[in-house]
Coordinates of C-alpha atoms in Angstrom, one line a residue:
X1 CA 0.0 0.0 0.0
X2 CA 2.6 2.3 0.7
X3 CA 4.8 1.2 -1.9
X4 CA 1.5 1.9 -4.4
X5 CA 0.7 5.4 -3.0
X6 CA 4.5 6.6 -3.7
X7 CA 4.5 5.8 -7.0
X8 CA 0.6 6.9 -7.5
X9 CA 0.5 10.1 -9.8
X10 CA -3.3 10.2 -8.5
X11 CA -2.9 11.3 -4.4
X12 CA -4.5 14.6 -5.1
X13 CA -7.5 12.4 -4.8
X14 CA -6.7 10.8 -1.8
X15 CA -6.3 14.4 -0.5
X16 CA -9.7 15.5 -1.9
X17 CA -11.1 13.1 -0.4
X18 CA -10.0 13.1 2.8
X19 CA -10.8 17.0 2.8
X20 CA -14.0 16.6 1.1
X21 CA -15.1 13.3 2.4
X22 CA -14.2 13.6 6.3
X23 CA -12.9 17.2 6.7
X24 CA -16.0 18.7 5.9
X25 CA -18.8 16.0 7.9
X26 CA -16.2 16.8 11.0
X27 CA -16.2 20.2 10.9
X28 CA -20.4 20.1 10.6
X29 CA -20.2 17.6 13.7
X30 CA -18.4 19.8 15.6
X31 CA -20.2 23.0 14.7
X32 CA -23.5 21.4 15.3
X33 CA -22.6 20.1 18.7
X34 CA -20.8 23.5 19.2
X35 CA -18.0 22.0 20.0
X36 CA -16.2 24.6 17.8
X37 CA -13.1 25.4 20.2
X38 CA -12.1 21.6 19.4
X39 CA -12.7 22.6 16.0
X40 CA -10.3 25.9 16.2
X41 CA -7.7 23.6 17.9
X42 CA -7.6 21.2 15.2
X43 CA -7.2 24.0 12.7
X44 CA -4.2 25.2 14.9
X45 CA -2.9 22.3 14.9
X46 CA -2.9 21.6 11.1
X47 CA -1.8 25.1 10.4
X48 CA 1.0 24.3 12.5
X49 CA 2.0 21.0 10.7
X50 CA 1.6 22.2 7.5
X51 CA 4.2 25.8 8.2
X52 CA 6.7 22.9 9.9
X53 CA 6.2 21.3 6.3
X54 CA 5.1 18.0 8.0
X55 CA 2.6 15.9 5.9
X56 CA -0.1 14.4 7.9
X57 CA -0.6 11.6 5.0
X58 CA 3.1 10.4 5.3
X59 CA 2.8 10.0 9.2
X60 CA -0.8 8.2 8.8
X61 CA 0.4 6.2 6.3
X62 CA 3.9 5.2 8.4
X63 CA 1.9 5.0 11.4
X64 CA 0.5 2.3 9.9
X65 CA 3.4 0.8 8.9
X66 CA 5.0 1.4 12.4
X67 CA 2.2 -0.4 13.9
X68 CA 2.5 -3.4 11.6
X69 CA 6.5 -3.7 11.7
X70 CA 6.4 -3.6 15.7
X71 CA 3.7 -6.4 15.5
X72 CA 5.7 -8.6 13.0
X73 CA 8.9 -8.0 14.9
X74 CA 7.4 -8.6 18.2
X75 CA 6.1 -11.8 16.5
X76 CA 9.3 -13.3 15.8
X77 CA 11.0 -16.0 16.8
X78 CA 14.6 -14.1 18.1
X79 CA 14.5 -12.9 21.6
X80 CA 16.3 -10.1 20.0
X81 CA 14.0 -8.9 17.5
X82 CA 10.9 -9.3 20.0
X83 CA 12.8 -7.2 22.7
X84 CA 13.9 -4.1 20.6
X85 CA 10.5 -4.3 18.7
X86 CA 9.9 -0.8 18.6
X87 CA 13.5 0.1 17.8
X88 CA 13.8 -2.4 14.9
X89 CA 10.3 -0.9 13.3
X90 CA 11.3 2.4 13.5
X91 CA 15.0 1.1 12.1
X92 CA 13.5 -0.9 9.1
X93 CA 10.6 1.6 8.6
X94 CA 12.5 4.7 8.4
X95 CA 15.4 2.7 5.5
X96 CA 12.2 2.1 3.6
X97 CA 11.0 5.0 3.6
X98 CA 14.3 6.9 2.7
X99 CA 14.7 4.6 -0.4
X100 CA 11.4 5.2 -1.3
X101 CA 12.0 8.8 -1.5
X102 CA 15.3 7.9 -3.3
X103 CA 12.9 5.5 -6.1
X104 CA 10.8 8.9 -6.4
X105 CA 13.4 10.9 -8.0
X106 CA 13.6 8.0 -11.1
X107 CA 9.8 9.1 -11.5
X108 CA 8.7 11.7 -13.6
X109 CA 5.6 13.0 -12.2
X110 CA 6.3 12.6 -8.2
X111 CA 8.8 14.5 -6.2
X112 CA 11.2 13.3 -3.3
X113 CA 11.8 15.2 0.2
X114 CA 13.5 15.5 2.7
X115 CA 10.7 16.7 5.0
X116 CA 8.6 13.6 3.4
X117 CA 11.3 11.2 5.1
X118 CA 11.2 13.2 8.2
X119 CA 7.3 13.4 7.8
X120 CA 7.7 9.4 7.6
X121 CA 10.2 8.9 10.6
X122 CA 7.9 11.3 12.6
X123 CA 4.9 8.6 11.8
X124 CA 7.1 5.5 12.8
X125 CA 8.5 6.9 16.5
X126 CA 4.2 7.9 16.7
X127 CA 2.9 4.2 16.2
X128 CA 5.6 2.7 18.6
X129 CA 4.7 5.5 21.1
X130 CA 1.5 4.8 20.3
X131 CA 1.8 0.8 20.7
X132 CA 4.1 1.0 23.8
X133 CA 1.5 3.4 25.4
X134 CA -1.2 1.0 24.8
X135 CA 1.0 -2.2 25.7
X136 CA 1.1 -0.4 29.4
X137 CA -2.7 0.6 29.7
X138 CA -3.4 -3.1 29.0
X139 CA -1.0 -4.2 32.0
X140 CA -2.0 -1.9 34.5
X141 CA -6.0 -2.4 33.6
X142 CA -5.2 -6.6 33.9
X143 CA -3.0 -5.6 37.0
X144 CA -6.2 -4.2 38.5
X145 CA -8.7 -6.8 37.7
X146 CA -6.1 -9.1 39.4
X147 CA -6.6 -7.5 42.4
X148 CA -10.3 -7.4 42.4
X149 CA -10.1 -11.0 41.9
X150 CA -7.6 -11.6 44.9
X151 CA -9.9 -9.6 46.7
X152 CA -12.9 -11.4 46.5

């Protein structure tokens, strides 16, 4: 998939529709609920990304991939491998995407970046924040409900 959308001349589309197709509902959701100050802080917050030359598509996209790579790391068979998970995703995911950018410049109509490969990186070191966050809530909810069955 991510392979496809870097060589795809057509990701205006995917851009028109993400602004078009959930921009739009999501700002009338939150204008209807008047919920507009979450509204001006996601604005902020894209205005933001967009002057730090960040692309939000690159760090969905490697999100995506950084949440993949940890789980097929953390899946392997090398005690290695499954202990720096995270590490090795961000590692493997970040080559990637800088040789992707490299296999953009032999195109005619797509354009490599540098702050595309930093927009990428930023997406990996997300997901394994993201999945190492998440790996702890899990622990400490079980760690709980452990108790509450000791307890009874």
């Amino acid at each position: 998939m991510v392979f496809y959308l870097s060589v795809s001349a057509g990701v205006g589309d995917l851009k028109h529709l993400l602004k078009m197709g959930l921009g739009y509902p999501l700002r009338n959701v939150l204008l209807a609920n008047d919920l507009s100050s979450v509204m001006d802080f996601l604005i902020a917050s894209l205005n933001a990304v967009q002057e730090a030359s960040i692309d939000p598509g690159h760090v969905g996209i490697y999100f995506g991939l950084g949440i993949l790579l940890y789980f097929m790391f953390l899946s392997s068979k090398n005690p290695a491998l499954v202990r720096y998970s995270a590490i090795c995703a961000v590692c493997i995911g970040t080559a990637y995407g800088i040789l992707n950018e490299i296999f953009q410049t032999l195109l005619p109509y797509r354009v490599a970046s540098v702050a595309d490969a930093f927009s990428n990186l930023i997406g990996l070191v997300l997901a394994q924040i993201f999945v190492i966050l998440f790996a702890l809530m899990l622990k400490a909810i079980f760690k709980v409900k452990k108790k509450e069955l000791n307890v009874q």
